[in-house]
Coordinates of C-alpha atoms and ligand atoms in Angstrom, one line a residue:
X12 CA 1.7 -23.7 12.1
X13 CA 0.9 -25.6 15.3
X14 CA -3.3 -25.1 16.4
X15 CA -3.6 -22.1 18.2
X16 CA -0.3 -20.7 17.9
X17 CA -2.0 -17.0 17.3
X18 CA -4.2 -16.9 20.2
X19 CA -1.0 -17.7 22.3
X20 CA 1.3 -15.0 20.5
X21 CA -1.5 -12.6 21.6
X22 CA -1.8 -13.9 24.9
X23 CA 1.8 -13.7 25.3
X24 CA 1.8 -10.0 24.7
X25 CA 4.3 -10.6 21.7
X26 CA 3.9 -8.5 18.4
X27 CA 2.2 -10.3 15.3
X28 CA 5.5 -9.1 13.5
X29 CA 8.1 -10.0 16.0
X30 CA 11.6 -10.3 14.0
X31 CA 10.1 -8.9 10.4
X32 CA 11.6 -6.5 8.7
X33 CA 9.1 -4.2 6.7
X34 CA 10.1 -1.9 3.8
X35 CA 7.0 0.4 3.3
X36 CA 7.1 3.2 0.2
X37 CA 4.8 6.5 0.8
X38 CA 5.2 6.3 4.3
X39 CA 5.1 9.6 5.4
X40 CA 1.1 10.2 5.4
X41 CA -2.3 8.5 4.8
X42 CA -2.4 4.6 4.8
X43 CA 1.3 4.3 4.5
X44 CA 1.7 6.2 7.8
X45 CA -0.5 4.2 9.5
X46 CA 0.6 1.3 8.1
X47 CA 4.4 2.0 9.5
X48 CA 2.8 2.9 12.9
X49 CA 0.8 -0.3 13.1
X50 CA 3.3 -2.4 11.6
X51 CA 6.0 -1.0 14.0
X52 CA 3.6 -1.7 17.1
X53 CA 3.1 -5.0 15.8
X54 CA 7.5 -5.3 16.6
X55 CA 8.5 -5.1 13.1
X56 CA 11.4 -3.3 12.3
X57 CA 10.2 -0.9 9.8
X58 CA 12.1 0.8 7.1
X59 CA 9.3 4.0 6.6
X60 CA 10.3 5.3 2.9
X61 CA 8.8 8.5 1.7
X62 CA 9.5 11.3 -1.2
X63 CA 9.1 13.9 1.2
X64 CA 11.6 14.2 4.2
X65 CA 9.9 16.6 6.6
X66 CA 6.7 14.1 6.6
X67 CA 8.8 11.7 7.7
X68 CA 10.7 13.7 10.2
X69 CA 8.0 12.5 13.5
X70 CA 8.1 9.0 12.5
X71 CA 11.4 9.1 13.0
X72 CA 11.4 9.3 16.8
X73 CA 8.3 6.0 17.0
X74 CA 10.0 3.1 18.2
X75 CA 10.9 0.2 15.7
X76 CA 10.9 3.4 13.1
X77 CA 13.6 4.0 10.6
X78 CA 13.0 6.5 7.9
X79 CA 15.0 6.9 4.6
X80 CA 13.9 9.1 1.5
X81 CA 12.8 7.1 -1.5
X82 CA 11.8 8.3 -4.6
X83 CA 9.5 5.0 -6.0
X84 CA 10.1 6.4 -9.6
X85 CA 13.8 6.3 -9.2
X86 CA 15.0 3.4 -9.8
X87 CA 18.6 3.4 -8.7
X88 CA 17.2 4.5 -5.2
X89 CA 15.6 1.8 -4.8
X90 CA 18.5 -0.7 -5.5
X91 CA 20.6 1.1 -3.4
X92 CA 18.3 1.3 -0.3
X93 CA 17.4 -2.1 -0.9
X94 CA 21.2 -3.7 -1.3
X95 CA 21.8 -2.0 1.6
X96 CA 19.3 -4.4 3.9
X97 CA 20.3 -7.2 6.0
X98 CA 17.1 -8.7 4.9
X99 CA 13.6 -7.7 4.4
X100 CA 10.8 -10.0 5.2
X101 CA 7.8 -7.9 4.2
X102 CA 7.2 -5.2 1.2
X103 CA 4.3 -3.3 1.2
X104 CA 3.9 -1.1 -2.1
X105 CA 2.0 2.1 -1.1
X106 CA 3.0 5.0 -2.8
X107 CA 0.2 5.9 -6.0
X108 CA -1.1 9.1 -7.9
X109 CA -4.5 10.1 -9.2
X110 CA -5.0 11.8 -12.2
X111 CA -8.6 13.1 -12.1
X112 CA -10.6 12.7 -15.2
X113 CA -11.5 10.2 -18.4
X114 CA -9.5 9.1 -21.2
X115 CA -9.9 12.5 -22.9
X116 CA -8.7 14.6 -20.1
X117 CA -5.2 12.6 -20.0
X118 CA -2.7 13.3 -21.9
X119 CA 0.3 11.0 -22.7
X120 CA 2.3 12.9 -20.2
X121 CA -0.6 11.9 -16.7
X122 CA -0.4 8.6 -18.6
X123 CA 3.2 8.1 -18.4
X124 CA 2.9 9.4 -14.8
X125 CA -0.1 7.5 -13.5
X126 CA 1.7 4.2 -15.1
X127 CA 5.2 5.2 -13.7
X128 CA 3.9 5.9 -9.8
X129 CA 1.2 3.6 -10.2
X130 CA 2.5 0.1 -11.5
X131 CA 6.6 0.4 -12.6
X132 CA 7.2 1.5 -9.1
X133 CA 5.9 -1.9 -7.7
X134 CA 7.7 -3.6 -10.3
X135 CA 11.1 -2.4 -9.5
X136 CA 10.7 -2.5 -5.5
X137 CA 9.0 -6.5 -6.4
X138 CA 12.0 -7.1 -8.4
X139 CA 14.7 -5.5 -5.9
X140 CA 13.9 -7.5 -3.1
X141 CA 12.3 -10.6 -4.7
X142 CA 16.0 -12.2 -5.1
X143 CA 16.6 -11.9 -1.2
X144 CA 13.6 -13.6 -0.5
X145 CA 14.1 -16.2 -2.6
X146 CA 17.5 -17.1 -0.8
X147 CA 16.2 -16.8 2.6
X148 CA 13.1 -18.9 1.5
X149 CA 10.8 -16.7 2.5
X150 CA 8.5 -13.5 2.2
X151 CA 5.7 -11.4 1.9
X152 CA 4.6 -8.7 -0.7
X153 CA 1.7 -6.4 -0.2
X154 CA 0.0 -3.7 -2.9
X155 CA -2.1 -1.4 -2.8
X156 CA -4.2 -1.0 -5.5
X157 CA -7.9 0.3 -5.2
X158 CA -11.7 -0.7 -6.0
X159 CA -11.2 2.3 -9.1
X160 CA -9.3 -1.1 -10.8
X161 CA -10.5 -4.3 -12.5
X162 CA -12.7 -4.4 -8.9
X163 CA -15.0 -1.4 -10.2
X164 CA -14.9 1.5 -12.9
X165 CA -15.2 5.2 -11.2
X166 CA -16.2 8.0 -13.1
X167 CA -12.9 10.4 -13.9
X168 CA -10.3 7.5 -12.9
X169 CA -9.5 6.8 -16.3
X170 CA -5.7 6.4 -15.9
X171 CA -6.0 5.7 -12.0
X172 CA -7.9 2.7 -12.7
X173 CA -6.2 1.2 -15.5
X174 CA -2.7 1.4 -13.6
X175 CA -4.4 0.0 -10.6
X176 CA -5.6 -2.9 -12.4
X177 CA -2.5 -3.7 -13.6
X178 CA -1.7 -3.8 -10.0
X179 CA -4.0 -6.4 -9.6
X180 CA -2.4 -8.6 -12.3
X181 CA 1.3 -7.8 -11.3
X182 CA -0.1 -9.3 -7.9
X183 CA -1.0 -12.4 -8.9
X184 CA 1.8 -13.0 -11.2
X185 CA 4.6 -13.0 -8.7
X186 CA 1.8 -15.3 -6.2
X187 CA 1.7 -17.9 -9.1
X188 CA 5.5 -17.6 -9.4
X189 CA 6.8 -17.5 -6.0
X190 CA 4.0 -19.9 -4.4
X191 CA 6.6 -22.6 -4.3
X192 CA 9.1 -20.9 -3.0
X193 CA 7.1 -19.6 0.5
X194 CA 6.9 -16.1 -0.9
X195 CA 3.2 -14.7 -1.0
X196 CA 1.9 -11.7 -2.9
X197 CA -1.4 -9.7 -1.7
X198 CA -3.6 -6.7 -3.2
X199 CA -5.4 -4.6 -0.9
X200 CA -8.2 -2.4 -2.9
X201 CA -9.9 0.1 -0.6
X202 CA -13.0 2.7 -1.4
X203 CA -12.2 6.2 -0.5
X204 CA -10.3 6.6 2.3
X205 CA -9.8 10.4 4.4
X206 CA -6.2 11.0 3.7
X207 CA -4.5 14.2 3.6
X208 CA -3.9 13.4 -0.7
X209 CA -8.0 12.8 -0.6
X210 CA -8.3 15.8 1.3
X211 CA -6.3 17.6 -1.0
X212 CA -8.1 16.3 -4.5
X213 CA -11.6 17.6 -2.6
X214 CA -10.0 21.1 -2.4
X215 CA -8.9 21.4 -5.9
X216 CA -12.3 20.4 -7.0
X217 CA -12.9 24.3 -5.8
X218 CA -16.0 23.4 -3.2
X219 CA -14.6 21.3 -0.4
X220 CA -17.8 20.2 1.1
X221 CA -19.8 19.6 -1.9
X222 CA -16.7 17.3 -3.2
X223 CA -16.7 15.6 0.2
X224 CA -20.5 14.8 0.1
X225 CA -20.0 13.1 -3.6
X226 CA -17.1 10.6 -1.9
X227 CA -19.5 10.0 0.9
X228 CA -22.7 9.1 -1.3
X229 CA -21.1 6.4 -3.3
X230 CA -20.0 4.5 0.5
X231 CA -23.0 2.7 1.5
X232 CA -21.7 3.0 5.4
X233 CA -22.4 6.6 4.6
X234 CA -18.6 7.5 5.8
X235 CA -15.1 7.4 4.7
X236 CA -12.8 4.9 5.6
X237 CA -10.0 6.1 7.9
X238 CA -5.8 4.6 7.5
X239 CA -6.1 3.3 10.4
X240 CA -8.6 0.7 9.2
X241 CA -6.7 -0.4 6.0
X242 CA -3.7 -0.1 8.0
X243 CA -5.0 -3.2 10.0
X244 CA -6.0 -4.9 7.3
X245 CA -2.2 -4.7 5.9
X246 CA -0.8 -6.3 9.7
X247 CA -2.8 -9.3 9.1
X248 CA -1.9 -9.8 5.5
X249 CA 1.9 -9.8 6.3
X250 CA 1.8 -11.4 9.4
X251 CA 1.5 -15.2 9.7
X252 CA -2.1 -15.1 10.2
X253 CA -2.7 -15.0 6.5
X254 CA -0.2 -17.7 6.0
X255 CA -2.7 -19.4 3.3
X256 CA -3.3 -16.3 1.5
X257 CA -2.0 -15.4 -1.8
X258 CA -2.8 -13.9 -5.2
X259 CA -5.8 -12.4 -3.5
X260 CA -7.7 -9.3 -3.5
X261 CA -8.8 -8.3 -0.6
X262 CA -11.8 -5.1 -0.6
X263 CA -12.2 -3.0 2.0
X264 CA -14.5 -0.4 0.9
X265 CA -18.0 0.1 3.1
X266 CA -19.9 -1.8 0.9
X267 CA -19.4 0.4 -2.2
X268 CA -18.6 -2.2 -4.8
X269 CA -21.0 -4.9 -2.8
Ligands
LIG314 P1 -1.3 9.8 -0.2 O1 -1.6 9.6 -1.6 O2 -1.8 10.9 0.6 O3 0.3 9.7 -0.2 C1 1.0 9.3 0.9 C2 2.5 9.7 0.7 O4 3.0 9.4 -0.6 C3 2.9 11.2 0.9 O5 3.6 11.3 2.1 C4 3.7 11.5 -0.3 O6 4.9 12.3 0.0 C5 4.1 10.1 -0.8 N1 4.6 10.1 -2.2 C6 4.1 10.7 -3.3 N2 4.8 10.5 -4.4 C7 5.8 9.6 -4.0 C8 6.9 9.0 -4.7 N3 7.1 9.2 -6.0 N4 7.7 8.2 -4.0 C9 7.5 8.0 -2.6 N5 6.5 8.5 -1.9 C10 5.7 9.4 -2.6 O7 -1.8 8.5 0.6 P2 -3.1 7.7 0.6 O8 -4.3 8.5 0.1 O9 -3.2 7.1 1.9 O10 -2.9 6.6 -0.6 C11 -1.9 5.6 -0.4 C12 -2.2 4.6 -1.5 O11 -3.5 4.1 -1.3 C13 -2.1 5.0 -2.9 O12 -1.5 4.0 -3.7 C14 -3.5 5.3 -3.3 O13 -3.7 5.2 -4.7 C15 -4.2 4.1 -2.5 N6 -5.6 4.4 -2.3 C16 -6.0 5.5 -1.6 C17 -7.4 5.7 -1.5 C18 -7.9 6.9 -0.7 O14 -9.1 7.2 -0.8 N7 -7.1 7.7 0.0 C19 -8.3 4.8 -1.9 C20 -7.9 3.6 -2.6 C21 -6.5 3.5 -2.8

């Protein structure tokens, strides 16, 4: 890429994702919302998949938006959403499940579950639009995974933070496979982000602000992280930017795991 080609893009008033098409899973709230809206201001096309319809039913009207319903575990979905693309340039993996509690508390069923959401989904989206990359000669794959992985161990993520470690390691498999053939794979681990599933999890816990506090003591910042902050992160890692970026975790957490 020619010395200061960014700087003039931005100059220029063009999108970091001019002419990309994006195919984002769990994009009807939390990072995966954000993510769609910042990829979509960026001038990607973006293909904003979620389980739940009437989540997606705003994002439908944002420019540069269009949504379709995608089940991650369903694997038929996904090849026929994905056969039915022109061409995607950019997959970002979003969509993941917490089962609360240690090894004791899950049973084989949250295990299946947690592995199913979790990991298998980003295997068979990888694997669906891997072969189209290949043939154009290019792409970008993005995951998200979480500092609950291989990163750190948290209390009560026992299933959550084996899956997302595998996560990490289906990550930099396809990097070391696909380096050659310009296709780059990234992992974005964030700490504990305010997202309606987050807000949700603190409610069940049975006192909200007591369960709120607890997330907020283990981030050194003393706050939660907000979408829209990982959501940026996610722009530069499929935009040409990170061009010399692969197989890489990338942390975005307030310090937590520093
Ligand atoms: P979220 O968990 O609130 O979920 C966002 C969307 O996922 C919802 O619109 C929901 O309908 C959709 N979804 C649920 N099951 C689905 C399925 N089977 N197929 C397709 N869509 C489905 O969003 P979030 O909290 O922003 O988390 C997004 C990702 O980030 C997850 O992988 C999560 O593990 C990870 N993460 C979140 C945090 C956090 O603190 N929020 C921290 C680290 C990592």
């Amino acid at each position: 890429m020619p010395r200061g080609f960014i700087s003039k893009i931005q100059e220029a008033g063009v999108g970091r994702l001019e002419g990309k098409t994006a195919l984002i899973t769990a994009a009807g709230a939390g990072i995966g919302r954000a993510s769609t809206i910042a990829f979509a201001r960026e001038n990607a096309r973006v293909i904003a998949t979620d389980i739940d319809q009437a989540a997606l039913q705003d994002l439908a009207d944002t420019a540069n938006v269009e949504t379709h319903l995608l089940d991650v575990t369903d694997s038929a979905a996904i090849a026929e959403l994905v056969d039915g693309q022109q061409g995607l340039d950019i997959l970002f993996n979003v969509a993941g499940w917490v089962h609360h509690g240690t090894i004791e508390d899950c049973s084989r069923e949250d295990w299946d579950k947690s592995l199913l959401i979790n990991l298998t989904s980003m295997y068979q989206m990888a694997r669906a639009v891997l072969p189209g990359m290949v043939r154009r000669g290019s792409g970008v794959i993005l995951n998200m995974s979480s500092v609950a992985s291989s990163v750190t161990g948290a209390p009560n993520r026992f299933a959550y933070g084996a899956t997302k470690a595998g996560v990490i390691g289906l990550t930099k498999a396809i990097a070391a496979d696909y380096v050659g053939q310009n296709i780059r794979c990234n992992v974005i681990c964030p700490g504990t982000v305010d997202s309606p599933s987050l807000q949700g999890r603190m409610r069940a816990q049975g006192h909200y602000e007591k369960a709120r506090q607890a997330f907020v003591a283990r981030q050194p910042m003393g706050r939660l992280g907000r979408p829209e902050e990982i959501a940026e992160l996610a722009v530069y890692l499929v935009s040409e930017e990170s061009a010399f970026t692969t197989g890489a975790v990338h942390v975005v957490d307030g310090g937590w795991t520093n």
